[in-house]
């Protein structure tokens, strides 16, 4: 991602491919790699700036090239000629490898041309490229599936809403369950569309990349993650309401069931907020990396615990009603 500052069209295209792989590959390892890459490159740039502030200028003719960080490597104050520096250590494939990047300091005191072939590794992301392709196919199938689900559920809710004969507590609960799945499908589709648009419109300069990685992508990923977890929670708790209603249907009077509709609404739409909000806060404080792809077990159980409990309670109510 930050490699977009590399000189040359060929390098830029290769870097763009690397960027897409890092961003699209939804594993914990690649998410951490992106964060480490951003941090290590920033650290490398800061060290370069401090080095230049303390370095002495070349002696001799008085003509030299000023030391600079060109977006890829750190170049010292140099006399005219071919200058070489080690490959930047922030590149993930440089560990334990040797190589140099070369640049020419002209007699006019300007930098010209750069050869970075020794710092490239086209095979580093080969396995991830194959994985990205598989994920892309699964993403397309997911969007198609959720679109079909969205359409059928919208039709079901429309029919149940228009036919007054179907207006009763039982069908109101069904409608809310369907709506929760509609929202979930909508959140998934919107997330995929927005991320696809974002990934195909990559920035061309460093300022754009800093804004892109630290705000746009991060915010979209985290917001979509929170909304998805909320609607998934709503799915399970409306299923719990279905089980509660079935139990109530057998053991409670009709008037009481109608009066409980508002309480059912609170359980179905309100209860997920009680664990999604704390989960969001904890993720922000203790695991605010990448797109929240990593899942520390105890943090993950803030959500999975209540959902698991709702499933157990639902099974108990259903078993008692049989």
PDB file of C-alpha atoms in Angstrom, residues 19-301:
ATOM      1  CA  UNK A  19      -1.896  -3.612  -1.889  1.00  0.00           C
ATOM      2  CA  UNK A  20      -5.056  -5.320  -3.042  1.00  0.00           C
ATOM      3  CA  UNK A  21      -3.775  -8.656  -1.789  1.00  0.00           C
ATOM      4  CA  UNK A  22      -2.958  -7.254   1.656  1.00  0.00           C
ATOM      5  CA  UNK A  23      -6.295  -5.451   1.957  1.00  0.00           C
ATOM      6  CA  UNK A  24      -8.554  -8.123   0.515  1.00  0.00           C
ATOM      7  CA  UNK A  25      -7.044 -11.177   2.155  1.00  0.00           C
ATOM      8  CA  UNK A  26      -9.233 -11.462   5.237  1.00  0.00           C
ATOM      9  CA  UNK A  27      -6.980 -13.468   7.528  1.00  0.00           C
ATOM     10  CA  UNK A  28      -5.524 -12.438  10.859  1.00  0.00           C
ATOM     11  CA  UNK A  29      -1.983 -12.725   9.522  1.00  0.00           C
ATOM     12  CA  UNK A  30      -2.489 -10.375   6.583  1.00  0.00           C
ATOM     13  CA  UNK A  31      -4.393  -7.852   8.687  1.00  0.00           C
ATOM     14  CA  UNK A  32      -1.506  -7.733  11.134  1.00  0.00           C
ATOM     15  CA  UNK A  33       0.972  -7.495   8.252  1.00  0.00           C
ATOM     16  CA  UNK A  34      -0.729  -4.356   6.966  1.00  0.00           C
ATOM     17  CA  UNK A  35      -0.572  -2.706  10.380  1.00  0.00           C
ATOM     18  CA  UNK A  36       3.073  -3.699  10.836  1.00  0.00           C
ATOM     19  CA  UNK A  37       3.929  -2.413   7.377  1.00  0.00           C
ATOM     20  CA  UNK A  38       2.441   1.019   8.057  1.00  0.00           C
ATOM     21  CA  UNK A  39       4.154   1.266  11.446  1.00  0.00           C
ATOM     22  CA  UNK A  40       7.584   0.064  10.273  1.00  0.00           C
ATOM     23  CA  UNK A  41       7.617   2.347   7.259  1.00  0.00           C
ATOM     24  CA  UNK A  42       6.712   5.367   9.394  1.00  0.00           C
ATOM     25  CA  UNK A  43       9.476   4.421  11.823  1.00  0.00           C
ATOM     26  CA  UNK A  44      11.929   4.016   8.923  1.00  0.00           C
ATOM     27  CA  UNK A  45      11.006   7.477   7.600  1.00  0.00           C
ATOM     28  CA  UNK A  46      11.447   9.085  11.035  1.00  0.00           C
ATOM     29  CA  UNK A  47      14.860   7.465  11.465  1.00  0.00           C
ATOM     30  CA  UNK A  48      15.840   8.733   8.020  1.00  0.00           C
ATOM     31  CA  UNK A  49      14.862  12.286   8.938  1.00  0.00           C
ATOM     32  CA  UNK A  50      16.904  12.122  12.156  1.00  0.00           C
ATOM     33  CA  UNK A  51      19.873  10.680  10.244  1.00  0.00           C
ATOM     34  CA  UNK A  52      19.840  13.582   7.771  1.00  0.00           C
ATOM     35  CA  UNK A  53      19.672  16.164  10.545  1.00  0.00           C
ATOM     36  CA  UNK A  54      22.887  14.795  12.071  1.00  0.00           C
ATOM     37  CA  UNK A  55      24.776  13.764   8.905  1.00  0.00           C
ATOM     38  CA  UNK A  56      27.684  15.781   7.507  1.00  0.00           C
ATOM     39  CA  UNK A  57      27.822  16.955   3.902  1.00  0.00           C
ATOM     40  CA  UNK A  58      30.352  15.452   1.442  1.00  0.00           C
ATOM     41  CA  UNK A  59      33.606  17.323   1.028  1.00  0.00           C
ATOM     42  CA  UNK A  60      35.331  18.052  -2.270  1.00  0.00           C
ATOM     43  CA  UNK A  61      33.849  19.843  -5.265  1.00  0.00           C
ATOM     44  CA  UNK A  62      30.940  21.252  -3.310  1.00  0.00           C
ATOM     45  CA  UNK A  63      28.424  19.630  -5.662  1.00  0.00           C
ATOM     46  CA  UNK A  64      26.375  16.893  -4.011  1.00  0.00           C
ATOM     47  CA  UNK A  65      22.868  15.477  -3.759  1.00  0.00           C
ATOM     48  CA  UNK A  66      20.912  16.256  -0.625  1.00  0.00           C
ATOM     49  CA  UNK A  67      19.917  13.292   1.500  1.00  0.00           C
ATOM     50  CA  UNK A  68      16.246  12.441   1.168  1.00  0.00           C
ATOM     51  CA  UNK A  69      13.548   9.880   1.775  1.00  0.00           C
ATOM     52  CA  UNK A  70      11.924   9.384  -1.635  1.00  0.00           C
ATOM     53  CA  UNK A  71       8.998   7.341  -0.398  1.00  0.00           C
ATOM     54  CA  UNK A  72      10.806   4.045  -0.744  1.00  0.00           C
ATOM     55  CA  UNK A  73      14.376   4.270   0.580  1.00  0.00           C
ATOM     56  CA  UNK A  74      16.504   6.643   2.636  1.00  0.00           C
ATOM     57  CA  UNK A  75      19.331   8.257   0.664  1.00  0.00           C
ATOM     58  CA  UNK A  76      22.311   9.975   2.363  1.00  0.00           C
ATOM     59  CA  UNK A  77      24.015  13.204   1.300  1.00  0.00           C
ATOM     60  CA  UNK A  78      26.086  11.931  -1.607  1.00  0.00           C
ATOM     61  CA  UNK A  79      28.733  13.027  -4.099  1.00  0.00           C
ATOM     62  CA  UNK A  80      28.028  12.534  -7.839  1.00  0.00           C
ATOM     63  CA  UNK A  81      27.984   8.892  -8.909  1.00  0.00           C
ATOM     64  CA  UNK A  82      26.054   5.680  -8.300  1.00  0.00           C
ATOM     65  CA  UNK A  83      24.793   5.421  -4.712  1.00  0.00           C
ATOM     66  CA  UNK A  84      23.519   2.241  -3.091  1.00  0.00           C
ATOM     67  CA  UNK A  85      21.649   1.663   0.154  1.00  0.00           C
ATOM     68  CA  UNK A  86      20.267  -1.585   1.675  1.00  0.00           C
ATOM     69  CA  UNK A  87      16.726  -2.582   0.797  1.00  0.00           C
ATOM     70  CA  UNK A  88      14.252  -0.956   3.224  1.00  0.00           C
ATOM     71  CA  UNK A  89      13.719  -3.282   6.201  1.00  0.00           C
ATOM     72  CA  UNK A  90       9.992  -2.528   6.384  1.00  0.00           C
ATOM     73  CA  UNK A  91       9.372  -4.672   3.284  1.00  0.00           C
ATOM     74  CA  UNK A  92       7.854  -7.930   4.643  1.00  0.00           C
ATOM     75  CA  UNK A  93      10.028 -10.174   2.441  1.00  0.00           C
ATOM     76  CA  UNK A  94      13.359  -8.540   3.331  1.00  0.00           C
ATOM     77  CA  UNK A  95      13.823 -10.438   6.617  1.00  0.00           C
ATOM     78  CA  UNK A  96      17.122 -12.296   6.467  1.00  0.00           C
ATOM     79  CA  UNK A  97      17.645 -11.298   2.816  1.00  0.00           C
ATOM     80  CA  UNK A  98      20.406  -9.164   1.328  1.00  0.00           C
ATOM     81  CA  UNK A  99      20.131  -6.658  -1.479  1.00  0.00           C
ATOM     82  CA  UNK A 100      20.535  -3.016  -2.377  1.00  0.00           C
ATOM     83  CA  UNK A 101      18.625  -0.316  -4.175  1.00  0.00           C
ATOM     84  CA  UNK A 102      20.639   1.963  -6.453  1.00  0.00           C
ATOM     85  CA  UNK A 103      20.297   5.591  -7.463  1.00  0.00           C
ATOM     86  CA  UNK A 104      22.413   8.034  -9.451  1.00  0.00           C
ATOM     87  CA  UNK A 105      23.585  11.389  -8.109  1.00  0.00           C
ATOM     88  CA  UNK A 106      24.193  13.554 -11.194  1.00  0.00           C
ATOM     89  CA  UNK A 107      26.929  16.158 -11.599  1.00  0.00           C
ATOM     90  CA  UNK A 108      24.225  18.786 -11.232  1.00  0.00           C
ATOM     91  CA  UNK A 109      23.464  17.619  -7.710  1.00  0.00           C
ATOM     92  CA  UNK A 110      20.121  15.997  -8.494  1.00  0.00           C
ATOM     93  CA  UNK A 111      18.919  12.445  -7.998  1.00  0.00           C
ATOM     94  CA  UNK A 112      18.142  10.427 -11.112  1.00  0.00           C
ATOM     95  CA  UNK A 113      17.040   6.881 -11.948  1.00  0.00           C
ATOM     96  CA  UNK A 114      16.688   4.085  -9.451  1.00  0.00           C
ATOM     97  CA  UNK A 115      17.190   0.328  -9.671  1.00  0.00           C
ATOM     98  CA  UNK A 116      15.259  -1.609  -7.047  1.00  0.00           C
ATOM     99  CA  UNK A 117      15.212  -5.033  -8.686  1.00  0.00           C
ATOM    100  CA  UNK A 118      17.178  -6.565  -5.803  1.00  0.00           C
ATOM    101  CA  UNK A 119      14.449  -5.477  -3.383  1.00  0.00           C
ATOM    102  CA  UNK A 120      11.543  -7.043  -5.274  1.00  0.00           C
ATOM    103  CA  UNK A 121       9.957 -10.426  -4.674  1.00  0.00           C
ATOM    104  CA  UNK A 122       7.122 -11.240  -7.064  1.00  0.00           C
ATOM    105  CA  UNK A 123       6.533 -14.661  -5.493  1.00  0.00           C
ATOM    106  CA  UNK A 124       6.071 -13.461  -1.909  1.00  0.00           C
ATOM    107  CA  UNK A 125       2.272 -13.090  -2.207  1.00  0.00           C
ATOM    108  CA  UNK A 126       1.744 -15.922  -4.691  1.00  0.00           C
ATOM    109  CA  UNK A 127      -0.128 -18.196  -2.280  1.00  0.00           C
ATOM    110  CA  UNK A 128      -2.164 -15.235  -1.009  1.00  0.00           C
ATOM    111  CA  UNK A 129      -3.119 -14.324  -4.584  1.00  0.00           C
ATOM    112  CA  UNK A 130      -4.697 -17.758  -4.976  1.00  0.00           C
ATOM    113  CA  UNK A 131      -6.456 -17.354  -1.648  1.00  0.00           C
ATOM    114  CA  UNK A 132      -7.749 -13.923  -2.677  1.00  0.00           C
ATOM    115  CA  UNK A 133      -9.222 -15.446  -5.837  1.00  0.00           C
ATOM    116  CA  UNK A 134     -11.066 -18.060  -3.774  1.00  0.00           C
ATOM    117  CA  UNK A 135     -12.298 -15.380  -1.384  1.00  0.00           C
ATOM    118  CA  UNK A 136     -13.480 -13.285  -4.341  1.00  0.00           C
ATOM    119  CA  UNK A 137     -15.544 -16.204  -5.674  1.00  0.00           C
ATOM    120  CA  UNK A 138     -17.027 -16.801  -2.232  1.00  0.00           C
ATOM    121  CA  UNK A 139     -17.796 -13.085  -1.914  1.00  0.00           C
ATOM    122  CA  UNK A 140     -19.698 -13.103  -5.207  1.00  0.00           C
ATOM    123  CA  UNK A 141     -21.675 -16.178  -4.147  1.00  0.00           C
ATOM    124  CA  UNK A 142     -22.359 -14.537  -0.793  1.00  0.00           C
ATOM    125  CA  UNK A 143     -23.699 -11.382  -2.435  1.00  0.00           C
ATOM    126  CA  UNK A 144     -25.924 -13.438  -4.771  1.00  0.00           C
ATOM    127  CA  UNK A 145     -27.231 -15.503  -1.846  1.00  0.00           C
ATOM    128  CA  UNK A 146     -27.913 -12.488   0.348  1.00  0.00           C
ATOM    129  CA  UNK A 147     -29.596 -10.700  -2.579  1.00  0.00           C
ATOM    130  CA  UNK A 148     -31.978 -13.615  -3.087  1.00  0.00           C
ATOM    131  CA  UNK A 149     -32.636 -13.743   0.657  1.00  0.00           C
ATOM    132  CA  UNK A 150     -33.222  -9.979   0.707  1.00  0.00           C
ATOM    133  CA  UNK A 151     -35.732 -10.159  -2.153  1.00  0.00           C
ATOM    134  CA  UNK A 152     -37.724 -13.089  -0.785  1.00  0.00           C
ATOM    135  CA  UNK A 153     -37.848 -11.660   2.748  1.00  0.00           C
ATOM    136  CA  UNK A 154     -38.962  -8.244   1.493  1.00  0.00           C
ATOM    137  CA  UNK A 155     -41.757  -9.945  -0.464  1.00  0.00           C
ATOM    138  CA  UNK A 156     -42.796 -11.925   2.610  1.00  0.00           C
ATOM    139  CA  UNK A 157     -42.886  -8.820   4.827  1.00  0.00           C
ATOM    140  CA  UNK A 158     -44.824  -6.898   2.162  1.00  0.00           C
ATOM    141  CA  UNK A 159     -47.467  -9.619   1.869  1.00  0.00           C
ATOM    142  CA  UNK A 160     -47.833  -9.967   5.634  1.00  0.00           C
ATOM    143  CA  UNK A 161     -48.079  -6.199   6.000  1.00  0.00           C
ATOM    144  CA  UNK A 162     -50.704  -5.702   3.290  1.00  0.00           C
ATOM    145  CA  UNK A 163     -53.007  -8.575   4.212  1.00  0.00           C
ATOM    146  CA  UNK A 164     -54.900  -7.470   7.294  1.00  0.00           C
ATOM    147  CA  UNK A 165     -56.046 -11.036   7.959  1.00  0.00           C
ATOM    148  CA  UNK A 166     -52.432 -11.878   8.772  1.00  0.00           C
ATOM    149  CA  UNK A 167     -52.103  -9.125  11.393  1.00  0.00           C
ATOM    150  CA  UNK A 168     -51.610 -10.850  14.728  1.00  0.00           C
ATOM    151  CA  UNK A 169     -48.939 -11.125  17.427  1.00  0.00           C
ATOM    152  CA  UNK A 170     -47.472 -14.288  15.932  1.00  0.00           C
ATOM    153  CA  UNK A 171     -47.033 -12.740  12.474  1.00  0.00           C
ATOM    154  CA  UNK A 172     -45.712  -9.472  13.920  1.00  0.00           C
ATOM    155  CA  UNK A 173     -42.941 -11.514  15.521  1.00  0.00           C
ATOM    156  CA  UNK A 174     -42.298 -13.291  12.215  1.00  0.00           C
ATOM    157  CA  UNK A 175     -42.133  -9.928  10.420  1.00  0.00           C
ATOM    158  CA  UNK A 176     -39.589  -8.547  12.876  1.00  0.00           C
ATOM    159  CA  UNK A 177     -37.480 -11.696  12.482  1.00  0.00           C
ATOM    160  CA  UNK A 178     -37.618 -11.289   8.700  1.00  0.00           C
ATOM    161  CA  UNK A 179     -36.711  -7.599   8.959  1.00  0.00           C
ATOM    162  CA  UNK A 180     -33.665  -8.431  11.090  1.00  0.00           C
ATOM    163  CA  UNK A 181     -32.466 -10.794   8.342  1.00  0.00           C
ATOM    164  CA  UNK A 182     -33.197  -8.109   5.728  1.00  0.00           C
ATOM    165  CA  UNK A 183     -31.001  -5.649   7.625  1.00  0.00           C
ATOM    166  CA  UNK A 184     -28.274  -8.253   7.916  1.00  0.00           C
ATOM    167  CA  UNK A 185     -28.362  -8.935   4.175  1.00  0.00           C
ATOM    168  CA  UNK A 186     -28.339  -5.206   3.442  1.00  0.00           C
ATOM    169  CA  UNK A 187     -25.326  -4.649   5.698  1.00  0.00           C
ATOM    170  CA  UNK A 188     -23.384  -7.431   3.977  1.00  0.00           C
ATOM    171  CA  UNK A 189     -24.180  -6.193   0.459  1.00  0.00           C
ATOM    172  CA  UNK A 190     -23.383  -2.546   1.280  1.00  0.00           C
ATOM    173  CA  UNK A 191     -20.095  -3.545   2.911  1.00  0.00           C
ATOM    174  CA  UNK A 192     -18.984  -5.581  -0.085  1.00  0.00           C
ATOM    175  CA  UNK A 193     -19.944  -2.869  -2.579  1.00  0.00           C
ATOM    176  CA  UNK A 194     -18.260  -0.052  -0.649  1.00  0.00           C
ATOM    177  CA  UNK A 195     -15.065  -2.025  -0.068  1.00  0.00           C
ATOM    178  CA  UNK A 196     -14.902  -3.090  -3.716  1.00  0.00           C
ATOM    179  CA  UNK A 197     -15.238   0.537  -4.823  1.00  0.00           C
ATOM    180  CA  UNK A 198     -12.634   1.635  -2.282  1.00  0.00           C
ATOM    181  CA  UNK A 199     -10.146  -1.050  -3.335  1.00  0.00           C
ATOM    182  CA  UNK A 200     -10.460  -0.204  -7.038  1.00  0.00           C
ATOM    183  CA  UNK A 201      -9.855   3.528  -6.487  1.00  0.00           C
ATOM    184  CA  UNK A 202      -6.469   3.534  -4.801  1.00  0.00           C
ATOM    185  CA  UNK A 203      -4.670   6.802  -3.915  1.00  0.00           C
ATOM    186  CA  UNK A 204      -1.660   7.968  -5.924  1.00  0.00           C
ATOM    187  CA  UNK A 205       0.346   9.853  -3.315  1.00  0.00           C
ATOM    188  CA  UNK A 206       1.487   9.452   0.280  1.00  0.00           C
ATOM    189  CA  UNK A 207      -1.050  11.877   1.765  1.00  0.00           C
ATOM    190  CA  UNK A 208      -3.805   9.974   0.019  1.00  0.00           C
ATOM    191  CA  UNK A 209      -2.540   6.662   1.376  1.00  0.00           C
ATOM    192  CA  UNK A 210      -2.267   7.988   4.925  1.00  0.00           C
ATOM    193  CA  UNK A 211      -5.865   9.181   4.776  1.00  0.00           C
ATOM    194  CA  UNK A 212      -7.011   6.020   3.020  1.00  0.00           C
ATOM    195  CA  UNK A 213      -5.538   3.528   5.456  1.00  0.00           C
ATOM    196  CA  UNK A 214      -6.092   5.471   8.674  1.00  0.00           C
ATOM    197  CA  UNK A 215      -9.624   6.734   8.097  1.00  0.00           C
ATOM    198  CA  UNK A 216     -11.620   5.542   5.099  1.00  0.00           C
ATOM    199  CA  UNK A 217     -10.848   1.828   5.021  1.00  0.00           C
ATOM    200  CA  UNK A 218     -10.564   1.546   8.783  1.00  0.00           C
ATOM    201  CA  UNK A 219     -13.874   3.303   9.439  1.00  0.00           C
ATOM    202  CA  UNK A 220     -15.790   1.386   6.772  1.00  0.00           C
ATOM    203  CA  UNK A 221     -14.496  -1.991   7.917  1.00  0.00           C
ATOM    204  CA  UNK A 222     -15.170  -1.341  11.593  1.00  0.00           C
ATOM    205  CA  UNK A 223     -18.601   0.205  10.999  1.00  0.00           C
ATOM    206  CA  UNK A 224     -19.653  -2.715   8.815  1.00  0.00           C
ATOM    207  CA  UNK A 225     -18.319  -5.163  11.408  1.00  0.00           C
ATOM    208  CA  UNK A 226     -20.323  -3.511  14.209  1.00  0.00           C
ATOM    209  CA  UNK A 227     -23.534  -3.357  12.171  1.00  0.00           C
ATOM    210  CA  UNK A 228     -23.194  -6.987  11.135  1.00  0.00           C
ATOM    211  CA  UNK A 229     -22.642  -8.162  14.694  1.00  0.00           C
ATOM    212  CA  UNK A 230     -25.688  -6.171  15.846  1.00  0.00           C
ATOM    213  CA  UNK A 231     -27.988  -7.605  13.182  1.00  0.00           C
ATOM    214  CA  UNK A 232     -26.662 -11.134  13.760  1.00  0.00           C
ATOM    215  CA  UNK A 233     -27.505 -10.631  17.439  1.00  0.00           C
ATOM    216  CA  UNK A 234     -30.982  -9.453  16.449  1.00  0.00           C
ATOM    217  CA  UNK A 235     -31.429 -12.617  14.357  1.00  0.00           C
ATOM    218  CA  UNK A 236     -30.736 -14.853  17.332  1.00  0.00           C
ATOM    219  CA  UNK A 237     -32.785 -12.866  19.832  1.00  0.00           C
ATOM    220  CA  UNK A 238     -35.805 -12.717  17.539  1.00  0.00           C
ATOM    221  CA  UNK A 239     -35.471 -16.488  17.276  1.00  0.00           C
ATOM    222  CA  UNK A 240     -35.493 -16.486  21.079  1.00  0.00           C
ATOM    223  CA  UNK A 241     -38.677 -14.376  20.969  1.00  0.00           C
ATOM    224  CA  UNK A 242     -40.208 -16.965  18.631  1.00  0.00           C
ATOM    225  CA  UNK A 243     -39.425 -19.661  21.205  1.00  0.00           C
ATOM    226  CA  UNK A 244     -40.773 -17.544  24.072  1.00  0.00           C
ATOM    227  CA  UNK A 245     -43.970 -16.844  22.149  1.00  0.00           C
ATOM    228  CA  UNK A 246     -44.440 -20.536  21.383  1.00  0.00           C
ATOM    229  CA  UNK A 247     -44.081 -21.275  25.093  1.00  0.00           C
ATOM    230  CA  UNK A 248     -46.454 -18.404  25.964  1.00  0.00           C
ATOM    231  CA  UNK A 249     -48.955 -19.598  23.366  1.00  0.00           C
ATOM    232  CA  UNK A 250     -49.368 -22.864  25.233  1.00  0.00           C
ATOM    233  CA  UNK A 251     -49.328 -21.626  28.820  1.00  0.00           C
ATOM    234  CA  UNK A 252     -50.631 -18.023  28.839  1.00  0.00           C
ATOM    235  CA  UNK A 253     -53.893 -16.264  28.002  1.00  0.00           C
ATOM    236  CA  UNK A 254     -54.373 -14.522  24.647  1.00  0.00           C
ATOM    237  CA  UNK A 255     -54.682 -10.994  26.083  1.00  0.00           C
ATOM    238  CA  UNK A 256     -51.433 -11.400  27.960  1.00  0.00           C
ATOM    239  CA  UNK A 257     -49.665 -12.455  24.769  1.00  0.00           C
ATOM    240  CA  UNK A 258     -50.804  -9.292  22.959  1.00  0.00           C
ATOM    241  CA  UNK A 259     -49.624  -7.084  25.780  1.00  0.00           C
ATOM    242  CA  UNK A 260     -46.183  -8.703  25.629  1.00  0.00           C
ATOM    243  CA  UNK A 261     -45.533  -7.541  22.046  1.00  0.00           C
ATOM    244  CA  UNK A 262     -43.701  -4.383  23.197  1.00  0.00           C
ATOM    245  CA  UNK A 263     -41.533  -6.457  25.499  1.00  0.00           C
ATOM    246  CA  UNK A 264     -40.766  -8.773  22.601  1.00  0.00           C
ATOM    247  CA  UNK A 265     -39.635  -5.739  20.580  1.00  0.00           C
ATOM    248  CA  UNK A 266     -37.277  -4.742  23.378  1.00  0.00           C
ATOM    249  CA  UNK A 267     -35.835  -8.245  23.581  1.00  0.00           C
ATOM    250  CA  UNK A 268     -35.391  -8.586  19.816  1.00  0.00           C
ATOM    251  CA  UNK A 269     -33.985  -5.127  18.977  1.00  0.00           C
ATOM    252  CA  UNK A 270     -32.723  -3.865  22.317  1.00  0.00           C
ATOM    253  CA  UNK A 271     -30.931  -6.805  23.907  1.00  0.00           C
ATOM    254  CA  UNK A 272     -28.173  -7.041  21.220  1.00  0.00           C
ATOM    255  CA  UNK A 273     -27.166  -3.464  22.061  1.00  0.00           C
ATOM    256  CA  UNK A 274     -26.272  -4.605  25.590  1.00  0.00           C
ATOM    257  CA  UNK A 275     -23.365  -6.690  24.301  1.00  0.00           C
ATOM    258  CA  UNK A 276     -22.551  -5.126  20.896  1.00  0.00           C
ATOM    259  CA  UNK A 277     -21.846  -1.705  22.419  1.00  0.00           C
ATOM    260  CA  UNK A 278     -19.479  -3.069  25.126  1.00  0.00           C
ATOM    261  CA  UNK A 279     -17.810  -5.260  22.463  1.00  0.00           C
ATOM    262  CA  UNK A 280     -17.248  -2.192  20.265  1.00  0.00           C
ATOM    263  CA  UNK A 281     -15.727  -0.240  23.161  1.00  0.00           C
ATOM    264  CA  UNK A 282     -13.441  -3.116  24.178  1.00  0.00           C
ATOM    265  CA  UNK A 283     -12.325  -3.683  20.575  1.00  0.00           C
ATOM    266  CA  UNK A 284     -11.482   0.010  20.281  1.00  0.00           C
ATOM    267  CA  UNK A 285      -9.451  -0.040  23.489  1.00  0.00           C
ATOM    268  CA  UNK A 286      -7.658  -3.392  23.267  1.00  0.00           C
ATOM    269  CA  UNK A 287      -7.762  -4.654  19.669  1.00  0.00           C
ATOM    270  CA  UNK A 288      -8.095  -1.595  17.449  1.00  0.00           C
ATOM    271  CA  UNK A 289      -6.052  -2.969  14.548  1.00  0.00           C
ATOM    272  CA  UNK A 290      -6.700  -3.315  10.844  1.00  0.00           C
ATOM    273  CA  UNK A 291     -10.382  -4.036  10.156  1.00  0.00           C
ATOM    274  CA  UNK A 292     -10.983  -5.846  13.444  1.00  0.00           C
ATOM    275  CA  UNK A 293     -10.239  -9.161  11.741  1.00  0.00           C
ATOM    276  CA  UNK A 294      -8.306 -10.477  14.728  1.00  0.00           C
ATOM    277  CA  UNK A 295     -10.385 -11.972  17.503  1.00  0.00           C
ATOM    278  CA  UNK A 296      -8.970 -12.296  21.003  1.00  0.00           C
ATOM    279  CA  UNK A 297     -10.986 -15.095  22.555  1.00  0.00           C
ATOM    280  CA  UNK A 298     -12.238 -13.250  25.643  1.00  0.00           C
ATOM    281  CA  UNK A 299     -13.301 -10.238  23.571  1.00  0.00           C
ATOM    282  CA  UNK A 300     -15.071 -12.468  21.073  1.00  0.00           C
ATOM    283  CA  UNK A 301     -17.058 -14.066  23.896  1.00  0.00           C
TER     284      UNK A 301
END
